[in-house]
mmCIF file of C-alpha atoms and ligand atoms in Angstrom:
data_model
loop_
_atom_site.group_PDB
_atom_site.id
_atom_site.type_symbol
_atom_site.label_atom_id
_atom_site.label_comp_id
_atom_site.label_asym_id
_atom_site.label_seq_id
_atom_site.Cartn_x
_atom_site.Cartn_y
_atom_site.Cartn_z
ATOM 1 C CA MET F 817 6.784 -6.352 29.763
ATOM 2 C CA ARG F 818 3.075 -6.478 30.461
ATOM 3 C CA ASP F 819 3.145 -3.217 32.399
ATOM 4 C CA ARG F 820 4.917 -1.486 29.549
ATOM 5 C CA ILE F 821 2.326 -2.828 27.126
ATOM 6 C CA LEU F 822 -0.518 -1.598 29.313
ATOM 7 C CA GLU F 823 1.110 1.825 29.623
ATOM 8 C CA ALA F 824 1.462 1.978 25.834
ATOM 9 C CA ILE F 825 -2.218 1.065 25.440
ATOM 10 C CA PHE F 826 -3.209 3.730 27.975
ATOM 11 C CA ARG F 827 -1.266 6.359 26.043
ATOM 12 C CA ALA F 828 -3.039 5.206 22.898
ATOM 13 C CA ILE F 829 -6.372 5.497 24.704
ATOM 14 C CA ASP F 830 -5.540 9.089 25.672
ATOM 15 C CA ASP F 831 -4.706 9.817 22.083
ATOM 16 C CA ALA F 832 -7.791 8.107 20.642
ATOM 17 C CA ASN F 833 -10.103 9.659 23.246
ATOM 18 C CA ASP F 834 -9.302 13.079 21.772
ATOM 19 C CA SER F 835 -11.221 12.111 18.673
ATOM 20 C CA PHE F 836 -14.107 10.333 20.454
ATOM 21 C CA ALA F 837 -17.327 11.964 21.631
ATOM 22 C CA PRO F 838 -17.349 12.384 25.448
ATOM 23 C CA ALA F 839 -19.831 9.520 25.880
ATOM 24 C CA ASP F 840 -17.614 7.143 23.907
ATOM 25 C CA ARG F 841 -14.333 7.833 25.687
ATOM 26 C CA LEU F 842 -12.499 4.825 27.085
ATOM 27 C CA ALA F 843 -11.298 4.363 30.651
ATOM 28 C CA LYS F 844 -7.667 3.420 31.222
ATOM 29 C CA SER F 845 -8.071 0.026 32.835
ATOM 30 C CA ALA F 846 -7.315 -3.572 31.865
ATOM 31 C CA GLU F 847 -11.026 -4.318 32.233
ATOM 32 C CA THR F 848 -12.229 -1.675 29.791
ATOM 33 C CA VAL F 849 -14.394 -3.359 27.179
ATOM 34 C CA LEU F 850 -13.428 -2.216 23.707
ATOM 35 C CA TYR F 851 -15.372 -3.880 20.947
ATOM 36 C CA GLY F 852 -18.445 -6.091 21.023
ATOM 37 C CA PRO F 853 -21.223 -6.336 23.617
ATOM 38 C CA GLY F 854 -20.827 -3.674 26.285
ATOM 39 C CA GLY F 855 -18.032 -1.976 24.341
ATOM 40 C CA ASN F 856 -17.926 1.688 23.463
ATOM 41 C CA LEU F 857 -16.248 1.393 20.086
ATOM 42 C CA ASP F 858 -17.795 0.975 16.671
ATOM 43 C CA SER F 859 -15.595 -0.467 13.946
ATOM 44 C CA LEU F 860 -14.177 2.933 12.968
ATOM 45 C CA GLY F 861 -13.464 3.763 16.595
ATOM 46 C CA LEU F 862 -11.679 0.435 16.862
ATOM 47 C CA VAL F 863 -9.543 1.329 13.826
ATOM 48 C CA THR F 864 -8.579 4.641 15.459
ATOM 49 C CA LEU F 865 -7.602 2.949 18.704
ATOM 50 C CA VAL F 866 -5.738 0.058 17.073
ATOM 51 C CA LEU F 867 -3.643 2.383 14.933
ATOM 52 C CA SER F 868 -2.725 4.483 17.993
ATOM 53 C CA VAL F 869 -1.781 1.322 19.871
ATOM 54 C CA GLU F 870 0.432 0.105 16.981
ATOM 55 C CA ARG F 871 2.227 3.429 17.058
ATOM 56 C CA GLU F 872 2.717 3.489 20.834
ATOM 57 C CA VAL F 873 3.955 -0.116 20.894
ATOM 58 C CA ASP F 874 6.437 0.633 18.131
ATOM 59 C CA ASP F 875 7.678 3.707 20.031
ATOM 60 C CA GLU F 876 7.895 1.833 23.330
ATOM 61 C CA PHE F 877 9.541 -1.391 22.130
ATOM 62 C CA GLY F 878 11.126 -0.329 18.858
ATOM 63 C CA THR F 879 9.327 -3.250 17.237
ATOM 64 C CA PRO F 880 6.602 -2.485 14.724
ATOM 65 C CA VAL F 881 3.654 -4.844 15.063
ATOM 66 C CA SER F 882 0.640 -5.109 12.855
ATOM 67 C CA LEU F 883 -2.409 -5.724 14.999
ATOM 68 C CA ALA F 884 -4.558 -6.791 12.060
ATOM 69 C CA ASP F 885 -6.199 -10.037 13.104
ATOM 70 C CA GLU F 886 -8.640 -12.340 11.400
ATOM 71 C CA LYS F 887 -10.594 -12.701 14.578
ATOM 72 C CA ALA F 888 -10.889 -8.935 15.030
ATOM 73 C CA MET F 889 -14.621 -8.873 14.463
ATOM 74 C CA SER F 890 -15.411 -12.092 16.299
ATOM 75 C CA GLN F 891 -17.207 -11.576 19.579
ATOM 76 C CA LYS F 892 -15.788 -14.559 21.426
ATOM 77 C CA THR F 893 -12.149 -14.677 20.481
ATOM 78 C CA SER F 894 -11.324 -11.190 19.278
ATOM 79 C CA PRO F 895 -8.142 -9.818 20.818
ATOM 80 C CA PHE F 896 -9.989 -6.508 20.849
ATOM 81 C CA ARG F 897 -12.634 -7.504 23.396
ATOM 82 C CA ASN F 898 -11.003 -5.553 26.193
ATOM 83 C CA VAL F 899 -7.752 -3.860 27.130
ATOM 84 C CA GLY F 900 -6.497 -7.004 28.880
ATOM 85 C CA THR F 901 -7.006 -9.300 25.869
ATOM 86 C CA LEU F 902 -5.376 -6.689 23.655
ATOM 87 C CA ALA F 903 -2.341 -6.601 25.955
ATOM 88 C CA ASP F 904 -2.145 -10.424 25.840
ATOM 89 C CA TYR F 905 -2.251 -10.350 22.083
ATOM 90 C CA ILE F 906 0.499 -7.729 21.837
ATOM 91 C CA GLU F 907 2.651 -9.747 24.232
ATOM 92 C CA VAL F 908 2.313 -12.784 21.954
ATOM 93 C CA LEU F 909 3.224 -10.740 18.861
ATOM 94 C CA LEU F 910 6.245 -9.140 20.510
ATOM 95 C CA THR F 911 7.471 -12.521 21.734
ATOM 96 C CA GLU F 912 7.002 -14.024 18.268
ATOM 97 C CA ASN F 913 8.924 -11.136 16.815
ATOM 98 C CA ALA F 914 11.767 -11.508 19.289
ATOM 99 C CA ASN F 915 12.055 -15.224 18.470
ATOM 100 C CA ALA F 916 11.890 -14.793 14.702
ATOM 101 C CA MET X 1234 -0.800 22.513 0.249
ATOM 102 C CA PRO X 1235 -0.281 19.136 1.934
ATOM 103 C CA GLU X 1236 1.899 19.187 5.048
ATOM 104 C CA SER X 1237 4.133 16.364 3.824
ATOM 105 C CA ASN X 1238 5.873 16.120 0.475
ATOM 106 C CA VAL X 1239 6.998 12.527 0.945
ATOM 107 C CA ILE X 1240 6.014 10.059 -1.759
ATOM 108 C CA VAL X 1241 6.567 6.331 -1.452
ATOM 109 C CA ILE X 1242 7.069 4.572 -4.787
ATOM 110 C CA THR X 1243 7.458 0.806 -5.104
ATOM 111 C CA GLY X 1244 9.562 -0.979 -7.719
ATOM 112 C CA THR X 1245 12.003 1.900 -8.271
ATOM 113 C CA ARG X 1246 15.095 -0.054 -9.357
ATOM 114 C CA LYS X 1247 14.219 0.150 -13.047
ATOM 115 C CA GLY X 1248 11.494 0.774 -15.602
ATOM 116 C CA ILE X 1249 8.574 3.069 -14.883
ATOM 117 C CA GLY X 1250 9.334 3.100 -11.144
ATOM 118 C CA GLN X 1251 12.865 4.406 -11.647
ATOM 119 C CA TYR X 1252 11.578 7.101 -13.958
ATOM 120 C CA LEU X 1253 8.895 8.146 -11.450
ATOM 121 C CA ALA X 1254 11.400 8.259 -8.573
ATOM 122 C CA GLN X 1255 13.666 10.587 -10.542
ATOM 123 C CA TYR X 1256 10.753 12.630 -11.852
ATOM 124 C CA TYR X 1257 9.273 13.317 -8.410
ATOM 125 C CA VAL X 1258 12.658 14.045 -6.834
ATOM 126 C CA GLU X 1259 13.172 16.616 -9.580
ATOM 127 C CA LYS X 1260 9.804 18.119 -8.741
ATOM 128 C CA GLY X 1261 11.044 18.660 -5.197
ATOM 129 C CA HIS X 1262 9.475 15.687 -3.452
ATOM 130 C CA CYS X 1263 11.171 13.484 -0.927
ATOM 131 C CA VAL X 1264 10.913 10.039 -2.515
ATOM 132 C CA VAL X 1265 11.140 6.741 -0.662
ATOM 133 C CA GLY X 1266 11.573 3.827 -3.037
ATOM 134 C CA CYS X 1267 11.971 0.074 -2.806
ATOM 135 C CA SER X 1268 12.657 -3.052 -4.818
ATOM 136 C CA ARG X 1269 14.048 -6.535 -4.181
ATOM 137 C CA GLU X 1270 17.492 -5.511 -5.425
ATOM 138 C CA PRO X 1271 19.351 -2.307 -4.437
ATOM 139 C CA ALA X 1272 18.481 0.710 -6.587
ATOM 140 C CA GLY X 1273 21.894 1.051 -8.213
ATOM 141 C CA TYR X 1274 21.631 4.853 -8.308
ATOM 142 C CA ASP X 1275 21.885 7.673 -5.789
ATOM 143 C CA LEU X 1276 19.792 10.799 -5.772
ATOM 144 C CA GLU X 1277 19.511 13.592 -3.288
ATOM 145 C CA GLY X 1278 16.051 13.407 -1.765
ATOM 146 C CA TYR X 1279 15.742 9.711 -2.554
ATOM 147 C CA SER X 1280 16.141 6.801 -0.158
ATOM 148 C CA HIS X 1281 15.835 3.119 -0.961
ATOM 149 C CA TYR X 1282 14.624 0.069 0.934
ATOM 150 C CA THR X 1283 15.608 -3.338 -0.366
ATOM 151 C CA LEU X 1284 12.597 -5.560 0.193
ATOM 152 C CA ASP X 1285 9.945 -7.693 -1.427
ATOM 153 C CA VAL X 1286 6.648 -5.810 -1.412
ATOM 154 C CA SER X 1287 4.792 -8.972 -0.424
ATOM 155 C CA ASN X 1288 6.833 -9.550 2.741
ATOM 156 C CA GLU X 1289 4.573 -8.238 5.486
ATOM 157 C CA ARG X 1290 7.205 -8.024 8.166
ATOM 158 C CA ASP X 1291 9.641 -6.079 6.000
ATOM 159 C CA VAL X 1292 6.934 -3.740 4.735
ATOM 160 C CA VAL X 1293 5.685 -2.980 8.253
ATOM 161 C CA LYS X 1294 9.280 -2.353 9.325
ATOM 162 C CA MET X 1295 9.879 -0.029 6.406
ATOM 163 C CA PHE X 1296 6.808 2.067 7.246
ATOM 164 C CA SER X 1297 7.784 2.161 10.913
ATOM 165 C CA ASP X 1298 11.136 3.560 9.837
ATOM 166 C CA VAL X 1299 9.515 6.019 7.423
ATOM 167 C CA ARG X 1300 7.229 7.239 10.215
ATOM 168 C CA LYS X 1301 10.212 7.826 12.502
ATOM 169 C CA ARG X 1302 12.106 9.681 9.760
ATOM 170 C CA PHE X 1303 9.327 11.732 8.200
ATOM 171 C CA GLY X 1304 6.258 11.499 10.434
ATOM 172 C CA ALA X 1305 3.717 11.552 7.666
ATOM 173 C CA ILE X 1306 3.624 10.749 3.967
ATOM 174 C CA TYR X 1307 1.562 12.359 1.256
ATOM 175 C CA GLY X 1308 1.627 9.926 -1.659
ATOM 176 C CA LEU X 1309 1.978 6.249 -2.448
ATOM 177 C CA VAL X 1310 2.578 4.955 -5.966
ATOM 178 C CA ASN X 1311 2.178 1.167 -6.074
ATOM 179 C CA ASN X 1312 4.206 0.608 -9.205
ATOM 180 C CA ALA X 1313 6.035 -2.664 -8.413
ATOM 181 C CA GLY X 1314 4.607 -5.376 -10.594
ATOM 182 C CA ILE X 1315 5.525 -8.501 -12.486
ATOM 183 C CA ALA X 1316 3.964 -10.255 -15.448
ATOM 184 C CA SER X 1317 4.104 -13.568 -17.195
ATOM 185 C CA MET X 1318 2.896 -14.161 -20.704
ATOM 186 C CA ASN X 1319 1.870 -17.756 -21.095
ATOM 187 C CA HIS X 1320 -1.136 -19.854 -21.993
ATOM 188 C CA SER X 1321 -2.884 -20.862 -18.785
ATOM 189 C CA LEU X 1322 -2.484 -24.547 -19.690
ATOM 190 C CA LEU X 1323 1.257 -24.030 -19.595
ATOM 191 C CA THR X 1324 1.404 -21.849 -16.488
ATOM 192 C CA PRO X 1325 2.696 -23.363 -13.245
ATOM 193 C CA LEU X 1326 0.718 -22.448 -10.162
ATOM 194 C CA LYS X 1327 3.915 -21.081 -8.658
ATOM 195 C CA THR X 1328 3.981 -18.405 -11.347
ATOM 196 C CA VAL X 1329 0.407 -17.393 -10.580
ATOM 197 C CA GLN X 1330 1.291 -17.228 -6.904
ATOM 198 C CA ARG X 1331 4.327 -15.039 -7.540
ATOM 199 C CA ILE X 1332 2.321 -12.662 -9.678
ATOM 200 C CA PHE X 1333 -0.467 -12.342 -7.127
ATOM 201 C CA ASP X 1334 2.035 -11.963 -4.284
ATOM 202 C CA THR X 1335 3.705 -8.959 -5.877
ATOM 203 C CA ASN X 1336 0.793 -7.339 -7.680
ATOM 204 C CA VAL X 1337 -2.067 -7.934 -5.241
ATOM 205 C CA MET X 1338 -0.584 -8.699 -1.813
ATOM 206 C CA GLY X 1339 2.116 -6.058 -2.289
ATOM 207 C CA THR X 1340 -0.406 -3.434 -3.316
ATOM 208 C CA PHE X 1341 -2.687 -4.339 -0.415
ATOM 209 C CA LEU X 1342 0.103 -4.184 2.166
ATOM 210 C CA PHE X 1343 1.442 -0.863 0.936
ATOM 211 C CA CYS X 1344 -2.046 0.673 0.840
ATOM 212 C CA ARG X 1345 -2.730 -0.493 4.382
ATOM 213 C CA GLU X 1346 0.535 0.725 5.864
ATOM 214 C CA ALA X 1347 0.615 3.987 3.890
ATOM 215 C CA ALA X 1348 -2.948 4.873 4.869
ATOM 216 C CA LYS X 1349 -1.883 4.664 8.509
ATOM 217 C CA LEU X 1350 0.701 7.395 7.902
ATOM 218 C CA MET X 1351 -1.677 9.551 5.840
ATOM 219 C CA ARG X 1352 -4.632 9.378 8.188
ATOM 220 C CA PRO X 1353 -3.467 11.770 10.933
ATOM 221 C CA ALA X 1354 -3.126 14.638 8.407
ATOM 222 C CA LYS X 1355 -6.440 13.650 6.789
ATOM 223 C CA CYS X 1356 -4.756 13.941 3.444
ATOM 224 C CA GLY X 1357 -3.204 11.410 1.120
ATOM 225 C CA ARG X 1358 -3.025 10.108 -2.417
ATOM 226 C CA ILE X 1359 -2.668 6.466 -3.366
ATOM 227 C CA ILE X 1360 -2.072 5.507 -6.990
ATOM 228 C CA ASN X 1361 -2.136 1.825 -7.946
ATOM 229 C CA PHE X 1362 -1.059 0.216 -11.204
ATOM 230 C CA ALA X 1363 -3.561 -1.536 -13.446
ATOM 231 C CA THR X 1364 -3.036 -2.516 -17.100
ATOM 232 C CA VAL X 1365 -4.897 -2.459 -20.392
ATOM 233 C CA ALA X 1366 -4.453 -6.246 -20.441
ATOM 234 C CA THR X 1367 -7.488 -6.433 -18.124
ATOM 235 C CA PRO X 1368 -10.088 -4.581 -20.274
ATOM 236 C CA PHE X 1369 -8.549 -6.119 -23.435
ATOM 237 C CA LYS X 1370 -8.968 -9.599 -21.912
ATOM 238 C CA LEU X 1371 -5.680 -10.650 -23.450
ATOM 239 C CA GLU X 1372 -5.166 -14.340 -24.087
ATOM 240 C CA GLY X 1373 -1.897 -15.529 -22.591
ATOM 241 C CA GLU X 1374 -2.135 -13.073 -19.733
ATOM 242 C CA ALA X 1375 -4.715 -14.741 -17.518
ATOM 243 C CA ALA X 1376 -2.627 -14.575 -14.360
ATOM 244 C CA TYR X 1377 -1.312 -11.067 -14.941
ATOM 245 C CA ALA X 1378 -4.589 -9.514 -16.111
ATOM 246 C CA SER X 1379 -6.592 -11.116 -13.314
ATOM 247 C CA SER X 1380 -4.088 -9.944 -10.696
ATOM 248 C CA LYS X 1381 -4.535 -6.412 -12.023
ATOM 249 C CA ALA X 1382 -8.326 -6.853 -12.016
ATOM 250 C CA ALA X 1383 -7.913 -7.543 -8.317
ATOM 251 C CA VAL X 1384 -5.903 -4.328 -8.016
ATOM 252 C CA VAL X 1385 -8.782 -2.423 -9.643
ATOM 253 C CA SER X 1386 -11.244 -3.917 -7.196
ATOM 254 C CA LEU X 1387 -8.970 -3.059 -4.263
ATOM 255 C CA THR X 1388 -8.695 0.488 -5.596
ATOM 256 C CA GLU X 1389 -12.459 0.905 -5.771
ATOM 257 C CA ILE X 1390 -13.139 -0.442 -2.301
ATOM 258 C CA LEU X 1391 -10.221 1.202 -0.511
ATOM 259 C CA ALA X 1392 -11.352 4.482 -2.084
ATOM 260 C CA ARG X 1393 -14.522 4.127 -0.034
ATOM 261 C CA GLU X 1394 -12.834 2.868 3.132
ATOM 262 C CA TYR X 1395 -10.242 5.643 3.160
ATOM 263 C CA ALA X 1396 -12.469 8.495 1.955
ATOM 264 C CA GLU X 1397 -13.230 9.704 5.448
ATOM 265 C CA TYR X 1398 -9.516 10.043 6.109
ATOM 266 C CA GLY X 1399 -9.080 12.403 3.167
ATOM 267 C CA ILE X 1400 -7.171 9.747 1.238
ATOM 268 C CA THR X 1401 -7.980 9.182 -2.430
ATOM 269 C CA VAL X 1402 -7.230 5.844 -4.102
ATOM 270 C CA ASN X 1403 -7.018 5.641 -7.888
ATOM 271 C CA ALA X 1404 -5.237 3.613 -10.538
ATOM 272 C CA VAL X 1405 -3.369 4.174 -13.772
ATOM 273 C CA GLY X 1406 -3.620 1.475 -16.444
ATOM 274 C CA PRO X 1407 -0.714 1.854 -18.868
ATOM 275 C CA THR X 1408 -0.608 0.488 -22.384
ATOM 276 C CA PRO X 1409 2.634 -1.273 -23.345
ATOM 277 C CA VAL X 1410 5.624 0.861 -22.376
ATOM 278 C CA GLN X 1411 9.040 -0.344 -23.536
ATOM 279 C CA THR X 1412 10.541 -1.781 -20.357
ATOM 280 C CA ASP X 1413 11.886 -5.196 -19.326
ATOM 281 C CA LEU X 1414 8.354 -6.197 -18.365
ATOM 282 C CA ILE X 1415 7.306 -6.701 -21.978
ATOM 283 C CA ARG X 1416 10.702 -7.536 -23.491
ATOM 284 C CA SER X 1417 9.780 -11.181 -24.044
ATOM 285 C CA VAL X 1418 6.459 -10.510 -25.787
ATOM 286 C CA PRO X 1419 6.725 -11.358 -29.525
ATOM 287 C CA LYS X 1420 6.640 -8.363 -31.880
ATOM 288 C CA ASP X 1421 3.537 -9.422 -33.828
ATOM 289 C CA LYS X 1422 1.621 -9.970 -30.631
ATOM 290 C CA MET X 1423 2.614 -6.522 -29.428
ATOM 291 C CA SER X 1424 1.533 -4.790 -32.624
ATOM 292 C CA ARG X 1425 -1.853 -6.570 -32.568
ATOM 293 C CA LEU X 1426 -2.271 -5.348 -29.022
ATOM 294 C CA ILE X 1427 -1.359 -1.768 -29.877
ATOM 295 C CA ASP X 1428 -3.822 -1.941 -32.767
ATOM 296 C CA ARG X 1429 -6.614 -2.377 -30.275
ATOM 297 C CA GLN X 1430 -5.838 0.943 -28.585
ATOM 298 C CA ALA X 1431 -7.681 4.056 -29.735
ATOM 299 C CA ILE X 1432 -4.302 5.769 -30.083
ATOM 300 C CA LYS X 1433 -1.959 3.298 -31.681
ATOM 301 C CA ARG X 1434 1.516 3.792 -30.220
ATOM 302 C CA PHE X 1435 3.634 2.608 -27.308
ATOM 303 C CA GLY X 1436 3.117 4.431 -24.052
ATOM 304 C CA GLU X 1437 5.944 6.671 -22.877
ATOM 305 C CA PHE X 1438 7.091 7.234 -19.299
ATOM 306 C CA ARG X 1439 5.708 10.769 -19.479
ATOM 307 C CA ASP X 1440 2.225 9.410 -20.338
ATOM 308 C CA VAL X 1441 2.310 7.506 -17.068
ATOM 309 C CA SER X 1442 3.648 10.393 -14.975
ATOM 310 C CA ASN X 1443 1.026 12.695 -16.480
ATOM 311 C CA ALA X 1444 -1.792 10.501 -15.167
ATOM 312 C CA VAL X 1445 -0.023 10.010 -11.820
ATOM 313 C CA ASP X 1446 0.405 13.806 -11.577
ATOM 314 C CA PHE X 1447 -3.331 14.285 -11.963
ATOM 315 C CA PHE X 1448 -4.196 11.876 -9.161
ATOM 316 C CA LEU X 1449 -1.418 13.242 -6.909
ATOM 317 C CA ASN X 1450 -2.516 16.825 -7.341
ATOM 318 C CA PRO X 1451 -3.834 18.252 -4.037
ATOM 319 C CA GLN X 1452 -6.764 19.623 -6.041
ATOM 320 C CA SER X 1453 -7.806 16.116 -7.106
ATOM 321 C CA ASP X 1454 -9.384 15.594 -3.694
ATOM 322 C CA PHE X 1455 -12.797 14.805 -5.232
ATOM 323 C CA VAL X 1456 -11.430 12.120 -7.557
ATOM 324 C CA THR X 1457 -11.307 8.631 -6.076
ATOM 325 C CA GLY X 1458 -11.930 4.999 -6.984
ATOM 326 C CA GLN X 1459 -11.135 5.690 -10.654
ATOM 327 C CA VAL X 1460 -8.940 3.966 -13.203
ATOM 328 C CA ILE X 1461 -7.402 5.918 -16.088
ATOM 329 C CA TYR X 1462 -6.545 3.567 -18.937
ATOM 330 C CA LEU X 1463 -4.031 5.183 -21.259
ATOM 331 C CA GLY X 1464 -4.202 5.074 -25.038
ATOM 332 C CA GLY X 1465 -7.975 4.918 -25.035
ATOM 333 C CA ALA X 1466 -8.262 1.300 -23.942
HETATM 334 N N1 NAP D 1985 5.652 -1.812 -19.219
HETATM 335 C C1 NAP D 1985 4.432 -2.050 -19.594
HETATM 336 O O1 NAP D 1985 4.164 -2.300 -20.764
HETATM 337 C C2 NAP D 1985 3.293 -1.965 -18.617
HETATM 338 C C3 NAP D 1985 1.985 -1.979 -19.106
HETATM 339 C C4 NAP D 1985 0.923 -1.931 -18.206
HETATM 340 C C5 NAP D 1985 1.186 -1.869 -16.845
HETATM 341 N N2 NAP D 1985 2.459 -1.873 -16.386
HETATM 342 C C6 NAP D 1985 2.666 -1.841 -14.941
HETATM 343 O O2 NAP D 1985 3.604 -0.835 -14.619
HETATM 344 C C7 NAP D 1985 4.319 -1.215 -13.443
HETATM 345 C C8 NAP D 1985 5.813 -1.056 -13.676
HETATM 346 O O3 NAP D 1985 6.186 -1.914 -14.741
HETATM 347 P P1 NAP D 1985 7.573 -1.776 -15.517
HETATM 348 O O4 NAP D 1985 7.261 -1.936 -16.946
HETATM 349 O O5 NAP D 1985 8.331 -0.607 -15.060
HETATM 350 O O6 NAP D 1985 8.295 -3.145 -15.041
HETATM 351 P P2 NAP D 1985 9.837 -3.499 -14.869
HETATM 352 O O7 NAP D 1985 10.674 -2.666 -15.778
HETATM 353 O O8 NAP D 1985 9.921 -4.982 -14.969
HETATM 354 O O9 NAP D 1985 10.156 -3.036 -13.370
HETATM 355 C C9 NAP D 1985 9.513 -3.616 -12.274
HETATM 356 C C10 NAP D 1985 10.028 -2.969 -10.996
HETATM 357 O O10 NAP D 1985 9.378 -3.548 -9.874
HETATM 358 C C11 NAP D 1985 10.329 -4.115 -8.968
HETATM 359 N N3 NAP D 1985 9.710 -5.307 -8.376
HETATM 360 C C12 NAP D 1985 9.218 -6.404 -9.020
HETATM 361 N N4 NAP D 1985 8.746 -7.292 -8.134
HETATM 362 C C13 NAP D 1985 8.951 -6.761 -6.908
HETATM 363 C C14 NAP D 1985 8.688 -7.211 -5.579
HETATM 364 N N5 NAP D 1985 8.106 -8.391 -5.337
HETATM 365 N N6 NAP D 1985 9.023 -6.404 -4.550
HETATM 366 C C15 NAP D 1985 9.621 -5.205 -4.775
HETATM 367 N N7 NAP D 1985 9.888 -4.733 -6.000
HETATM 368 C C16 NAP D 1985 9.563 -5.498 -7.050
HETATM 369 C C17 NAP D 1985 11.562 -4.383 -9.827
HETATM 370 O O11 NAP D 1985 12.774 -4.342 -9.104
HETATM 371 P P3 NAP D 1985 13.442 -5.698 -8.463
HETATM 372 O O12 NAP D 1985 13.543 -6.685 -9.582
HETATM 373 O O13 NAP D 1985 14.759 -5.244 -7.920
HETATM 374 O O14 NAP D 1985 12.528 -6.148 -7.385
HETATM 375 C C18 NAP D 1985 11.511 -3.195 -10.792
HETATM 376 O O15 NAP D 1985 12.096 -2.050 -10.210
HETATM 377 C C19 NAP D 1985 3.879 -2.646 -13.123
HETATM 378 O O16 NAP D 1985 2.907 -2.624 -12.108
HETATM 379 C C20 NAP D 1985 3.280 -3.129 -14.421
HETATM 380 O O17 NAP D 1985 2.308 -4.130 -14.223
HETATM 381 C C21 NAP D 1985 3.526 -1.906 -17.253
#
């Protein structure tokens, strides 16, 4: 499942990169920092990416997830710190959904 | 012209919502409606989702389905709403919760999910429902009027958040319109209320659709964060 999630995120990155300035484009790797110190995205860039990821995850798994999270803007625990933490977070949501 | 002609309207089983669903289908729009109970009518160009607007999971699922069917949407009319007329000292907290769930949480959720489907086209119109009970500060409507005050505040702030996506967010504040919503309000209370309007009559469905038409108009792209109170409230 994790590989499929990462692939979905990478497709979302491709999509979001189209609207980012060249210097802000994101690399397709689990280590890519997204938001917070060392990250390329401002809050609007984060919105663009998150919405693309929601869409790709829904298309890949047929399960719509809302990635809105209270901790989104927190530097320590935000699921949006990097691609890896985002994938973890999506895995949790999809599992919760499957068990609901 | 906008690329999509799809309009999502909440609370379409009866009352103002049912009228708006039929009205916009007649105008050639594809209308997606919803309410807790099935619509009870069939219309070409209309499809119904049976859900509670405050149920996040169901709302997200509905918009996922709408995206797969239509791609984008052009308009959202957040009409679903409930009221309770009661002195605050006699109002159970549960009632307040129910009112806020439908009127505020429902409106928030639909704005959030609809904006996601409007953003790619950089074009969208969101119309929320306020009420004259808020500016009139009506006694006996603390829960209802304050929930709609929250809707006004949401409208004003989302107008700013969504502006860069070409999405306008406005609200219509009807006066009393003869639907089930106000059936239980005593006659004398209703006439005192109508007396406070500049134009002293009940609102009609067409008064509401006229204001919604204005906000929905593609040319209203410089009008956002506004509330039109009918009847001169
Ligand atoms: N009529 C008035 O005098 C007046 C005045 C000012 C403002 N307004 C506003 O106008 C809007 C429409 O009111 P109305 O007079 O048409 O009311 P209504 O006749 O009572 O109809 C309300 C509609 O909303 C639906 N609804 C209620 N709660 C819902 C929920 N949690 N989830 C999904 N659907 C829900 C109902 O269907 P189900 O029961 O099947 O869910 C119904 O279709 C409301 O926002 C109201 O506050 C009305």
